[in-house]
Structures are given as structure tokens and as C-alpha cells.
């Protein structure tokens, strides 16, 4: 039987992130194919929650329901246990993605070779940088016309602000795409467009092997050798240490749709990607190999059925061994709980698990006891550091329209905020509640859920705000003076922290100029 250290060592828990349409779903599916978790392409549909922001949100929620099944995709690949954490493609659910990134040990970023670095990729990379998450980049859609690979590498470096190192190299592109040379293993894969089968590999000794010329033609072989020489000249030898520190991203090229370059990516990934890493808590660093179990909730998925107000809290195991029916303490409430039906997903099947190891995600059926960021332990009072909340992009006043149901409304708002659907601020001046979100969809989701799950009715009133900034100062007089001057625009967040609601960029800049002793933060952790 494997020891706990062996179990930890063989786990790879990661997320695939991309701007919508770059090929995240397709790549996920191909990885599942390699892992034998699915047998035919097209089996992963969940991620189609995306495309247009105008799409019907009920449809989106329905699909989100389906996506519970793919929240975590676990499978074995050789000796490795792989856990892919799914992230919603739709931009309005960006916060969900940020939070999922707190639970992964590394990330694969997919970039479209024609489009290069897009907005969402940039944002997600910033979150990875905050946590020094190791990143591998997969440049996708080489079977289509796209940009010059050197140009793409420069753009990745400049836009994602991370050093890059190609570990595979394309031969031609689009109609002239002939294959990929695997720098990491010195092999050559010839391109055979095929959506279901894995392409075949040409065995060669090194890039000067005449078999390369025979395979791709003399002209392309010469170009490949020139390119590789340039790469060796420009980029230092690949070193795994800066990768693990989040400072260097290995880059692979391929075509997810054609299952091309994917195996190279996966084989290199399992070798270099980190197994579960130590995690910071407010009190101390928790190491995965510690004997006692600890974990935190990074996602709560509510059931939309009003008759069963149940949800699943997703817990990342950080240390020790999680066991079914063992008593665990929920640190925030102090409650001791036992879980008789924890679930995990292996090879697309959801089943009750008896145990789980660091790196694994367990789904705990719940009826409202959990809040995003909650810690579970065998008794120790530690608090895992979550991801800060970011300033929302959209704000609205929430008003009660059924005075008989104000308790229900209050409860509904609190629980939806616990789930991380949106952020709540209370204006200190007039006591009005303001909901902040990243997208318009959330307002519709909240209104619908308040009515159907809590029987409460609300309406939205417009408020023109630019940003919510958490403020602080070492000088209490300066802070008091600021709060007095801006009293109409001061609010508190759910933790009681002071938040300045700036109604325009101009006002914010003026405030920063006029009050040099105040620090303005655009995320809640500073
Ligand atoms: P996402 O999850 O990042 O949003 O992207 P997804 O995998 O859904 O891929 C977006 C579109 O790009 C899909 O086409 C998909 O088939 C296509 N695609 C993915 N990888 C490649 C590739 O290597 N080469 C080419 N040529 N296309 C690729 P779609 O028409 O939007 O969807 P579908 O009807 O094919 O599912």
C-alpha cells in the first residue's frame, strides 16, 4: 500500500485557463482521453457556458448544474493521479475562476496562435502571479493560420510578464503545418489531422538526423534547425526551479482539436508540475505530509431546486488524510461535523469516497453551514489564506419589495454572499445595501434565487460607482478626516472593513492626491 508521501508525490492538481474559445474545453477533453477517463471526443460539454454575455442566464445556470459533474475531473495517468479543476468559461463568473485558482498547485494556460494573449488570459495570469503559481503555456490551433511562433513568444513574455522557454517547436503553420519537434525529449511528431486518435511519433536521435529531412522535407528541416539554434541562443536551458517559483513558463505548441502536441504537454507536465505544495494559513505554513487532516472550501455549488436547499462545498485537502465519517472541526463556527457521504469524481463518475489525500478535492453535501474560505481541521484553529476579493465592476442598490419577507431577504442575501455569488457593501451614511458583481448576469441570478429559494422579493436601483477601494492608514486622524469628508461614499464590507466607493476615476484620483496618508487598495487583502 502506498504511503501518504507517495500519495502526495503522485498527485497533480491543476486548472486549465484561457480566454473563451482558445480551446480549454477541447484540451481538457483530450487530456481525459489520454487518461482513459473518457473514450470519445465530444464527451465534455459542460464548458460551453460562455460565448455571449447576452445568453439566457437560466440556460447558463442549468449548464452550471451539469458542470458540477466536471467541477473536478480526476483520473490516473501512469503512476500519476491527476485532478483537473474546471473553471467557468463565462466572463461573468470570473470570480469563480479566481477562487478555483486558490485550490490548484499549477496551471496550464491555453492561447490561440492567431489571437495571442487576450484580455481574460492577462487577468488570470495576474492572479497566478499573486500566488506564484507555476504556469505552462499551450499555444493552440497550429493547424490554422496564425502568427509567427517567435512573435507569439515575445508577446507572451511582454503581456503575461513572465519569462518563457519553448519546449516544443512547430514546423510550419496552418495549411503548411507539418508537425512539432519536441525539444524536451528530442522527438519529432508528424501532423496527421485526426480528432480521435493520437498521432504517431518519428524516432530520431537529434534534430540533425536525416530522418527529419525525410519526414518534413529539406526546406522545413533546415528552417527547423535554424529556429532551434536561435532558441538555444536566445533562451537559457530549461530549468525547473524558476518554473516551480512561477517565474518561467515552458511553452508547448500544438492543436488540441487534432490531439496534436497534447501528449508531449501531458508527459512533460506530470514530470515537472508540482505535487501539492505547502499552504499558508494566518497562523503557520501547513505541509501536505503532516499527519493531521486540514483543508479549505474554495467553491460552493448550490442546488437550484427550491425544495432542497442543499449545496456541495468543495474542499481542497491540504494536509493529512481526509476520512469519511471522521469528526472535523469547522474553524469559523467551532462546530464539529462528520461527513457520511463525501464525494469525488474519478473518470467522470461521481462516487462516495472513504478517504482523500492532499491535492484531492472532496465534495461535501451541505445545507448552508459553509462559507467560501472556511477551514476544516482535526481541531487546530488555523485559517487558510484565501484569495482576496477584488473590487467589483458593477454595483446596484438592493431594495426589499415585500416588507413581510425582510427576514427571508436578509438570510438569502447572507447565504448567497457566503457562496461567493457577489459582494455586499453597506453604505455607512444611509445604511443601504449595495451589491457588487463582475457581470450583469449575477444580478439576475440573485433576484431569481432570492425569490425561488427564499421567497423574498427585491428590486435593483441604479447607483453610479466606478470602484470599491478598501482603505487604511497608519494615521488615525487622517483616516477619520477622510471618512468625514467622504461620509456619503463610505461603506463597510462583510468583515466590517472600510470601503470607499468612488463614483469615477477622476474622483478616485483626486482623493488619492488630497489624502496622501490614506492607502487605497483594489483588493481586500493587503
Ligand atoms: P474554450 O473552452 O477555451 O472556450 O474553447 P473550446 O475548446 O470550446 O474551443 C473553441 C473552438 O475552437 C471550438 O470550435 C473548437 O472546436 C475549436 N478548437 C479547439 N482547438 C482547436 C485546434 O487545435 N484547431 C482548430 N482549428 N480549432 C480548435 P467551435 O466551432 O466553437 O465549437 P465546436 O462546435 O467545434 O465544439
mmCIF file of C-alpha atoms in Angstrom, residues 58-408:
data_model
loop_
_atom_site.group_PDB
_atom_site.id
_atom_site.type_symbol
_atom_site.label_atom_id
_atom_site.label_comp_id
_atom_site.label_asym_id
_atom_site.label_seq_id
_atom_site.Cartn_x
_atom_site.Cartn_y
_atom_site.Cartn_z
ATOM 1 C CA UNK A 58 -31.247 30.241 -16.806
ATOM 2 C CA UNK A 59 -29.652 28.201 -19.523
ATOM 3 C CA UNK A 60 -26.283 29.105 -18.100
ATOM 4 C CA UNK A 61 -27.342 28.058 -14.614
ATOM 5 C CA UNK A 62 -28.631 24.784 -15.965
ATOM 6 C CA UNK A 63 -25.307 24.180 -17.552
ATOM 7 C CA UNK A 64 -23.588 25.197 -14.379
ATOM 8 C CA UNK A 65 -25.617 22.452 -12.761
ATOM 9 C CA UNK A 66 -24.266 19.990 -15.270
ATOM 10 C CA UNK A 67 -20.837 21.337 -14.673
ATOM 11 C CA UNK A 68 -20.906 20.056 -11.082
ATOM 12 C CA UNK A 69 -20.101 16.749 -12.697
ATOM 13 C CA UNK A 70 -16.999 18.207 -14.231
ATOM 14 C CA UNK A 71 -16.031 20.512 -11.372
ATOM 15 C CA UNK A 72 -13.184 18.167 -10.671
ATOM 16 C CA UNK A 73 -12.017 15.627 -13.179
ATOM 17 C CA UNK A 74 -9.819 13.012 -11.590
ATOM 18 C CA UNK A 75 -8.034 10.252 -13.448
ATOM 19 C CA UNK A 76 -4.905 8.180 -13.320
ATOM 20 C CA UNK A 77 -2.199 8.623 -15.900
ATOM 21 C CA UNK A 78 0.622 6.136 -15.481
ATOM 22 C CA UNK A 79 1.644 6.433 -11.848
ATOM 23 C CA UNK A 80 0.105 9.852 -11.522
ATOM 24 C CA UNK A 81 -3.224 10.880 -10.089
ATOM 25 C CA UNK A 82 -4.428 13.893 -11.985
ATOM 26 C CA UNK A 83 -7.094 16.301 -10.769
ATOM 27 C CA UNK A 84 -8.237 18.894 -13.278
ATOM 28 C CA UNK A 85 -10.309 21.655 -11.703
ATOM 29 C CA UNK A 86 -12.818 23.081 -14.093
ATOM 30 C CA UNK A 87 -13.289 26.821 -14.371
ATOM 31 C CA UNK A 88 -16.292 28.523 -15.920
ATOM 32 C CA UNK A 89 -15.660 29.984 -19.334
ATOM 33 C CA UNK A 90 -18.186 32.772 -18.988
ATOM 34 C CA UNK A 91 -16.616 36.060 -18.012
ATOM 35 C CA UNK A 92 -19.359 36.973 -15.577
ATOM 36 C CA UNK A 93 -18.216 34.082 -13.428
ATOM 37 C CA UNK A 94 -14.598 35.222 -13.347
ATOM 38 C CA UNK A 95 -14.651 35.314 -9.543
ATOM 39 C CA UNK A 96 -15.370 31.565 -9.505
ATOM 40 C CA UNK A 97 -12.270 31.062 -11.596
ATOM 41 C CA UNK A 98 -10.120 33.222 -9.319
ATOM 42 C CA UNK A 99 -11.222 31.187 -6.339
ATOM 43 C CA UNK A 100 -10.592 27.881 -8.073
ATOM 44 C CA UNK A 101 -7.047 29.080 -8.632
ATOM 45 C CA UNK A 102 -6.559 29.079 -4.843
ATOM 46 C CA UNK A 103 -7.034 25.318 -4.893
ATOM 47 C CA UNK A 104 -4.611 24.357 -7.650
ATOM 48 C CA UNK A 105 -0.915 23.642 -7.470
ATOM 49 C CA UNK A 106 -0.247 24.676 -11.053
ATOM 50 C CA UNK A 107 -1.925 25.944 -14.172
ATOM 51 C CA UNK A 108 -1.940 25.339 -17.928
ATOM 52 C CA UNK A 109 -2.763 28.422 -19.966
ATOM 53 C CA UNK A 110 -4.168 27.921 -23.460
ATOM 54 C CA UNK A 111 -3.510 30.639 -26.025
ATOM 55 C CA UNK A 112 -4.873 30.797 -29.571
ATOM 56 C CA UNK A 113 -1.961 31.124 -32.007
ATOM 57 C CA UNK A 114 -3.884 33.590 -34.169
ATOM 58 C CA UNK A 115 -5.159 35.747 -31.332
ATOM 59 C CA UNK A 116 -2.240 35.675 -28.954
ATOM 60 C CA UNK A 117 -2.723 36.946 -25.401
ATOM 61 C CA UNK A 118 -6.297 38.100 -24.804
ATOM 62 C CA UNK A 119 -7.889 40.068 -22.002
ATOM 63 C CA UNK A 120 -9.057 37.185 -19.827
ATOM 64 C CA UNK A 121 -5.686 35.443 -20.123
ATOM 65 C CA UNK A 122 -3.967 38.556 -18.851
ATOM 66 C CA UNK A 123 -6.278 38.855 -15.839
ATOM 67 C CA UNK A 124 -5.953 35.193 -14.904
ATOM 68 C CA UNK A 125 -2.188 35.389 -15.172
ATOM 69 C CA UNK A 126 -2.227 38.258 -12.681
ATOM 70 C CA UNK A 127 -3.999 36.027 -10.204
ATOM 71 C CA UNK A 128 -1.433 33.265 -10.817
ATOM 72 C CA UNK A 129 1.345 35.758 -10.258
ATOM 73 C CA UNK A 130 -0.091 36.829 -6.906
ATOM 74 C CA UNK A 131 0.299 33.266 -5.729
ATOM 75 C CA UNK A 132 3.469 32.348 -7.664
ATOM 76 C CA UNK A 133 1.559 29.517 -9.300
ATOM 77 C CA UNK A 134 3.688 27.556 -11.790
ATOM 78 C CA UNK A 135 2.390 28.025 -15.309
ATOM 79 C CA UNK A 136 2.785 26.026 -18.534
ATOM 80 C CA UNK A 137 1.559 27.621 -21.764
ATOM 81 C CA UNK A 138 -0.017 25.679 -24.614
ATOM 82 C CA UNK A 139 -0.186 27.595 -27.900
ATOM 83 C CA UNK A 140 -3.175 26.082 -29.673
ATOM 84 C CA UNK A 141 -4.693 25.854 -33.164
ATOM 85 C CA UNK A 142 -1.433 25.480 -35.096
ATOM 86 C CA UNK A 143 -3.490 23.785 -37.812
ATOM 87 C CA UNK A 144 -4.927 27.217 -38.587
ATOM 88 C CA UNK A 145 -3.182 30.234 -39.986
ATOM 89 C CA UNK A 146 -1.691 32.186 -37.160
ATOM 90 C CA UNK A 147 1.218 34.238 -36.030
ATOM 91 C CA UNK A 148 4.921 33.544 -36.168
ATOM 92 C CA UNK A 149 5.905 31.454 -33.124
ATOM 93 C CA UNK A 150 8.764 33.774 -32.177
ATOM 94 C CA UNK A 151 6.359 36.693 -32.251
ATOM 95 C CA UNK A 152 3.981 34.753 -30.004
ATOM 96 C CA UNK A 153 6.774 34.024 -27.537
ATOM 97 C CA UNK A 154 7.654 37.732 -27.352
ATOM 98 C CA UNK A 155 4.049 38.622 -26.811
ATOM 99 C CA UNK A 156 3.621 36.017 -24.066
ATOM 100 C CA UNK A 157 6.639 37.376 -22.275
ATOM 101 C CA UNK A 158 5.605 41.015 -22.603
ATOM 102 C CA UNK A 159 1.897 40.641 -21.938
ATOM 103 C CA UNK A 160 1.946 37.956 -19.280
ATOM 104 C CA UNK A 161 5.058 39.372 -17.655
ATOM 105 C CA UNK A 162 6.732 36.019 -17.282
ATOM 106 C CA UNK A 163 9.910 34.571 -18.807
ATOM 107 C CA UNK A 164 9.156 31.851 -21.369
ATOM 108 C CA UNK A 165 11.053 28.858 -22.684
ATOM 109 C CA UNK A 166 9.749 26.815 -25.651
ATOM 110 C CA UNK A 167 9.905 23.074 -25.007
ATOM 111 C CA UNK A 168 8.397 22.141 -28.329
ATOM 112 C CA UNK A 169 8.557 23.857 -31.691
ATOM 113 C CA UNK A 170 6.155 23.871 -34.634
ATOM 114 C CA UNK A 171 7.172 23.018 -38.166
ATOM 115 C CA UNK A 172 5.074 25.274 -40.377
ATOM 116 C CA UNK A 173 1.645 26.562 -39.512
ATOM 117 C CA UNK A 174 -1.901 26.422 -40.910
ATOM 118 C CA UNK A 175 -2.100 24.618 -44.230
ATOM 119 C CA UNK A 176 1.662 24.096 -44.066
ATOM 120 C CA UNK A 177 1.687 22.719 -40.535
ATOM 121 C CA UNK A 178 3.774 19.557 -40.621
ATOM 122 C CA UNK A 179 4.459 18.720 -37.054
ATOM 123 C CA UNK A 180 6.085 19.546 -33.777
ATOM 124 C CA UNK A 181 9.637 18.981 -32.675
ATOM 125 C CA UNK A 182 9.768 18.106 -29.019
ATOM 126 C CA UNK A 183 12.757 19.947 -27.591
ATOM 127 C CA UNK A 184 12.274 18.483 -24.152
ATOM 128 C CA UNK A 185 12.624 14.900 -25.387
ATOM 129 C CA UNK A 186 14.236 15.311 -28.805
ATOM 130 C CA UNK A 187 11.487 13.624 -30.767
ATOM 131 C CA UNK A 188 9.574 14.542 -33.868
ATOM 132 C CA UNK A 189 5.835 14.216 -34.240
ATOM 133 C CA UNK A 190 4.327 14.426 -37.652
ATOM 134 C CA UNK A 191 0.981 16.062 -38.021
ATOM 135 C CA UNK A 192 -1.895 13.857 -39.057
ATOM 136 C CA UNK A 193 -5.144 15.696 -38.623
ATOM 137 C CA UNK A 194 -7.294 13.335 -36.670
ATOM 138 C CA UNK A 195 -9.748 14.167 -34.000
ATOM 139 C CA UNK A 196 -9.900 10.851 -32.245
ATOM 140 C CA UNK A 197 -6.565 9.148 -32.463
ATOM 141 C CA UNK A 198 -3.222 10.034 -31.089
ATOM 142 C CA UNK A 199 -0.676 10.978 -33.740
ATOM 143 C CA UNK A 200 2.395 8.875 -34.358
ATOM 144 C CA UNK A 201 5.918 9.674 -33.445
ATOM 145 C CA UNK A 202 9.047 9.514 -35.621
ATOM 146 C CA UNK A 203 12.002 8.239 -33.674
ATOM 147 C CA UNK A 204 15.111 10.330 -34.242
ATOM 148 C CA UNK A 205 18.400 10.825 -32.446
ATOM 149 C CA UNK A 206 18.510 14.597 -32.679
ATOM 150 C CA UNK A 207 17.418 17.380 -34.971
ATOM 151 C CA UNK A 208 20.304 16.719 -37.395
ATOM 152 C CA UNK A 209 19.089 13.188 -38.020
ATOM 153 C CA UNK A 210 18.419 12.785 -41.803
ATOM 154 C CA UNK A 211 15.099 11.224 -40.902
ATOM 155 C CA UNK A 212 13.918 14.762 -40.125
ATOM 156 C CA UNK A 213 14.595 15.788 -43.738
ATOM 157 C CA UNK A 214 12.867 12.683 -44.982
ATOM 158 C CA UNK A 215 9.852 13.390 -42.833
ATOM 159 C CA UNK A 216 9.235 17.098 -43.404
ATOM 160 C CA UNK A 217 11.323 17.940 -46.474
ATOM 161 C CA UNK A 218 14.675 19.612 -46.706
ATOM 162 C CA UNK A 219 13.498 23.215 -46.609
ATOM 163 C CA UNK A 220 11.418 22.788 -43.461
ATOM 164 C CA UNK A 221 14.119 20.699 -41.828
ATOM 165 C CA UNK A 222 16.658 23.466 -42.417
ATOM 166 C CA UNK A 223 14.282 26.085 -41.090
ATOM 167 C CA UNK A 224 13.631 23.941 -38.008
ATOM 168 C CA UNK A 225 17.361 23.622 -37.345
ATOM 169 C CA UNK A 226 17.815 27.367 -37.749
ATOM 170 C CA UNK A 227 14.911 28.086 -35.417
ATOM 171 C CA UNK A 228 16.229 25.701 -32.799
ATOM 172 C CA UNK A 229 19.656 27.276 -32.991
ATOM 173 C CA UNK A 230 18.093 30.653 -32.440
ATOM 174 C CA UNK A 231 16.080 29.307 -29.495
ATOM 175 C CA UNK A 232 19.172 27.810 -27.896
ATOM 176 C CA UNK A 233 20.924 31.159 -28.380
ATOM 177 C CA UNK A 234 18.140 33.332 -27.016
ATOM 178 C CA UNK A 235 16.614 31.258 -24.239
ATOM 179 C CA UNK A 236 18.584 29.759 -21.406
ATOM 180 C CA UNK A 237 18.486 25.993 -20.890
ATOM 181 C CA UNK A 238 15.175 24.947 -19.331
ATOM 182 C CA UNK A 239 15.434 24.890 -15.571
ATOM 183 C CA UNK A 240 12.614 23.507 -13.451
ATOM 184 C CA UNK A 241 13.337 25.715 -10.417
ATOM 185 C CA UNK A 242 12.192 29.077 -11.848
ATOM 186 C CA UNK A 243 9.190 27.254 -13.304
ATOM 187 C CA UNK A 244 8.236 25.993 -9.851
ATOM 188 C CA UNK A 245 8.701 29.503 -8.478
ATOM 189 C CA UNK A 246 6.260 30.856 -11.050
ATOM 190 C CA UNK A 247 8.927 32.862 -12.826
ATOM 191 C CA UNK A 248 9.348 30.865 -16.021
ATOM 192 C CA UNK A 249 6.700 29.338 -18.234
ATOM 193 C CA UNK A 250 7.567 26.411 -20.524
ATOM 194 C CA UNK A 251 5.708 26.754 -23.824
ATOM 195 C CA UNK A 252 4.275 23.959 -25.986
ATOM 196 C CA UNK A 253 2.742 24.238 -29.442
ATOM 197 C CA UNK A 254 0.039 22.053 -30.899
ATOM 198 C CA UNK A 255 -3.551 21.576 -31.881
ATOM 199 C CA UNK A 256 -5.909 20.387 -29.197
ATOM 200 C CA UNK A 257 -8.664 19.623 -31.676
ATOM 201 C CA UNK A 258 -6.333 17.303 -33.572
ATOM 202 C CA UNK A 259 -4.899 15.836 -30.378
ATOM 203 C CA UNK A 260 -1.587 17.084 -31.563
ATOM 204 C CA UNK A 261 1.195 18.137 -29.231
ATOM 205 C CA UNK A 262 -1.083 17.252 -26.329
ATOM 206 C CA UNK A 263 0.695 14.100 -25.206
ATOM 207 C CA UNK A 264 4.035 15.927 -25.169
ATOM 208 C CA UNK A 265 2.434 18.545 -22.998
ATOM 209 C CA UNK A 266 0.931 15.976 -20.643
ATOM 210 C CA UNK A 267 4.099 13.876 -20.369
ATOM 211 C CA UNK A 268 6.205 16.886 -19.553
ATOM 212 C CA UNK A 269 3.529 18.276 -17.250
ATOM 213 C CA UNK A 270 3.384 15.197 -14.997
ATOM 214 C CA UNK A 271 7.158 15.213 -14.719
ATOM 215 C CA UNK A 272 7.721 18.854 -13.894
ATOM 216 C CA UNK A 273 4.478 20.120 -12.378
ATOM 217 C CA UNK A 274 4.447 20.292 -8.601
ATOM 218 C CA UNK A 275 2.683 17.854 -6.337
ATOM 219 C CA UNK A 276 0.621 19.541 -3.580
ATOM 220 C CA UNK A 277 2.616 22.334 -2.068
ATOM 221 C CA UNK A 278 2.706 23.727 1.448
ATOM 222 C CA UNK A 279 -0.151 26.150 2.062
ATOM 223 C CA UNK A 280 -0.080 29.339 4.105
ATOM 224 C CA UNK A 281 -2.512 29.909 6.920
ATOM 225 C CA UNK A 282 -2.733 33.032 9.034
ATOM 226 C CA UNK A 283 -1.015 31.144 11.843
ATOM 227 C CA UNK A 284 1.569 28.935 10.134
ATOM 228 C CA UNK A 285 2.544 27.063 6.993
ATOM 229 C CA UNK A 286 0.768 23.742 6.585
ATOM 230 C CA UNK A 287 2.767 20.985 4.887
ATOM 231 C CA UNK A 288 0.861 18.319 2.954
ATOM 232 C CA UNK A 289 2.705 15.449 4.641
ATOM 233 C CA UNK A 290 1.550 16.473 8.098
ATOM 234 C CA UNK A 291 -0.294 13.689 9.845
ATOM 235 C CA UNK A 292 -3.463 15.582 10.602
ATOM 236 C CA UNK A 293 -6.061 16.465 8.047
ATOM 237 C CA UNK A 294 -6.760 20.052 7.068
ATOM 238 C CA UNK A 295 -8.472 21.612 4.086
ATOM 239 C CA UNK A 296 -10.455 24.617 2.935
ATOM 240 C CA UNK A 297 -13.624 25.370 0.999
ATOM 241 C CA UNK A 298 -12.918 27.090 -2.303
ATOM 242 C CA UNK A 299 -16.229 26.683 -4.022
ATOM 243 C CA UNK A 300 -19.829 26.182 -3.075
ATOM 244 C CA UNK A 301 -22.240 24.906 -5.604
ATOM 245 C CA UNK A 302 -25.885 25.471 -4.820
ATOM 246 C CA UNK A 303 -28.670 23.250 -5.928
ATOM 247 C CA UNK A 304 -31.215 25.329 -7.784
ATOM 248 C CA UNK A 305 -34.090 23.157 -6.626
ATOM 249 C CA UNK A 306 -36.118 25.280 -4.166
ATOM 250 C CA UNK A 307 -37.378 22.178 -2.352
ATOM 251 C CA UNK A 308 -33.939 21.014 -1.462
ATOM 252 C CA UNK A 309 -31.860 23.943 -0.441
ATOM 253 C CA UNK A 310 -28.722 21.907 -0.449
ATOM 254 C CA UNK A 311 -25.353 22.563 -1.877
ATOM 255 C CA UNK A 312 -21.972 20.990 -2.273
ATOM 256 C CA UNK A 313 -18.973 22.544 -0.600
ATOM 257 C CA UNK A 314 -15.775 21.712 -2.453
ATOM 258 C CA UNK A 315 -12.862 21.178 -0.121
ATOM 259 C CA UNK A 316 -9.246 21.023 -1.148
ATOM 260 C CA UNK A 317 -7.340 18.626 1.080
ATOM 261 C CA UNK A 318 -4.164 20.426 2.176
ATOM 262 C CA UNK A 319 -2.627 18.013 4.666
ATOM 263 C CA UNK A 320 -3.027 14.555 6.150
ATOM 264 C CA UNK A 321 -5.734 12.156 5.140
ATOM 265 C CA UNK A 322 -9.400 13.025 4.894
ATOM 266 C CA UNK A 323 -11.595 10.177 6.109
ATOM 267 C CA UNK A 324 -15.294 9.613 5.714
ATOM 268 C CA UNK A 325 -17.258 9.842 8.984
ATOM 269 C CA UNK A 326 -14.343 11.311 10.913
ATOM 270 C CA UNK A 327 -15.133 14.290 13.119
ATOM 271 C CA UNK A 328 -13.695 17.513 11.703
ATOM 272 C CA UNK A 329 -13.857 20.977 13.100
ATOM 273 C CA UNK A 330 -15.147 23.839 11.068
ATOM 274 C CA UNK A 331 -12.878 26.516 12.465
ATOM 275 C CA UNK A 332 -15.095 29.559 11.853
ATOM 276 C CA UNK A 333 -18.104 28.202 13.747
ATOM 277 C CA UNK A 334 -16.234 25.837 16.029
ATOM 278 C CA UNK A 335 -18.750 23.137 15.031
ATOM 279 C CA UNK A 336 -17.568 19.559 14.799
ATOM 280 C CA UNK A 337 -19.009 17.781 11.787
ATOM 281 C CA UNK A 338 -18.947 14.320 10.288
ATOM 282 C CA UNK A 339 -19.428 13.670 6.626
ATOM 283 C CA UNK A 340 -21.056 10.397 5.733
ATOM 284 C CA UNK A 341 -21.244 10.995 2.001
ATOM 285 C CA UNK A 342 -18.223 12.889 0.754
ATOM 286 C CA UNK A 343 -17.897 12.613 -2.998
ATOM 287 C CA UNK A 344 -15.129 12.690 -5.526
ATOM 288 C CA UNK A 345 -15.021 12.411 -9.266
ATOM 289 C CA UNK A 346 -12.923 9.727 -10.877
ATOM 290 C CA UNK A 347 -13.062 9.077 -14.586
ATOM 291 C CA UNK A 348 -16.239 11.158 -14.852
ATOM 292 C CA UNK A 349 -18.040 9.130 -12.226
ATOM 293 C CA UNK A 350 -19.170 10.702 -9.020
ATOM 294 C CA UNK A 351 -18.867 8.367 -6.077
ATOM 295 C CA UNK A 352 -18.678 8.366 -2.325
ATOM 296 C CA UNK A 353 -15.108 8.181 -1.145
ATOM 297 C CA UNK A 354 -13.733 6.781 2.085
ATOM 298 C CA UNK A 355 -10.560 8.789 2.024
ATOM 299 C CA UNK A 356 -8.755 11.525 0.179
ATOM 300 C CA UNK A 357 -5.210 12.857 0.147
ATOM 301 C CA UNK A 358 -3.589 16.268 -0.206
ATOM 302 C CA UNK A 359 -4.269 17.597 -3.684
ATOM 303 C CA UNK A 360 -7.644 15.872 -3.851
ATOM 304 C CA UNK A 361 -10.935 17.689 -3.860
ATOM 305 C CA UNK A 362 -13.873 16.294 -1.915
ATOM 306 C CA UNK A 363 -17.436 17.450 -2.347
ATOM 307 C CA UNK A 364 -19.299 17.735 0.957
ATOM 308 C CA UNK A 365 -23.095 17.840 0.831
ATOM 309 C CA UNK A 366 -24.173 20.789 2.932
ATOM 310 C CA UNK A 367 -27.212 22.795 3.914
ATOM 311 C CA UNK A 368 -25.706 26.207 4.438
ATOM 312 C CA UNK A 369 -23.013 25.617 7.058
ATOM 313 C CA UNK A 370 -20.136 26.580 4.825
ATOM 314 C CA UNK A 371 -18.776 29.775 3.501
ATOM 315 C CA UNK A 372 -16.087 30.238 0.880
ATOM 316 C CA UNK A 373 -12.699 30.177 2.558
ATOM 317 C CA UNK A 374 -13.772 28.068 5.568
ATOM 318 C CA UNK A 375 -11.139 25.829 7.114
ATOM 319 C CA UNK A 376 -11.691 22.238 8.285
ATOM 320 C CA UNK A 377 -9.209 20.609 10.659
ATOM 321 C CA UNK A 378 -8.894 17.836 13.228
ATOM 322 C CA UNK A 379 -9.198 20.504 15.905
ATOM 323 C CA UNK A 380 -6.460 23.046 15.364
ATOM 324 C CA UNK A 381 -7.521 26.665 14.974
ATOM 325 C CA UNK A 382 -5.901 27.681 11.741
ATOM 326 C CA UNK A 383 -7.277 29.794 8.917
ATOM 327 C CA UNK A 384 -6.189 29.217 5.340
ATOM 328 C CA UNK A 385 -5.487 32.362 3.475
ATOM 329 C CA UNK A 386 -7.916 32.632 0.634
ATOM 330 C CA UNK A 387 -7.833 34.806 -2.350
ATOM 331 C CA UNK A 388 -8.734 38.439 -1.724
ATOM 332 C CA UNK A 389 -11.963 39.807 -3.102
ATOM 333 C CA UNK A 390 -11.387 42.202 -5.956
ATOM 334 C CA UNK A 391 -13.261 45.406 -6.486
ATOM 335 C CA UNK A 392 -16.473 44.541 -8.319
ATOM 336 C CA UNK A 393 -17.142 46.074 -11.709
ATOM 337 C CA UNK A 394 -20.884 46.705 -11.336
ATOM 338 C CA UNK A 395 -22.918 47.991 -8.416
ATOM 339 C CA UNK A 396 -26.601 48.228 -7.584
ATOM 340 C CA UNK A 397 -28.680 49.039 -4.532
ATOM 341 C CA UNK A 398 -30.785 46.093 -3.473
ATOM 342 C CA UNK A 399 -34.252 47.039 -2.183
ATOM 343 C CA UNK A 400 -36.833 44.908 -0.442
ATOM 344 C CA UNK A 401 -40.179 44.895 -2.239
ATOM 345 C CA UNK A 402 -42.053 42.649 0.175
ATOM 346 C CA UNK A 403 -41.833 44.025 3.716
ATOM 347 C CA UNK A 404 -43.361 40.823 5.108
ATOM 348 C CA UNK A 405 -40.343 38.906 3.914
ATOM 349 C CA UNK A 406 -37.464 41.051 5.120
ATOM 350 C CA UNK A 407 -36.040 38.240 7.270
ATOM 351 C CA UNK A 408 -36.008 35.884 4.313
#
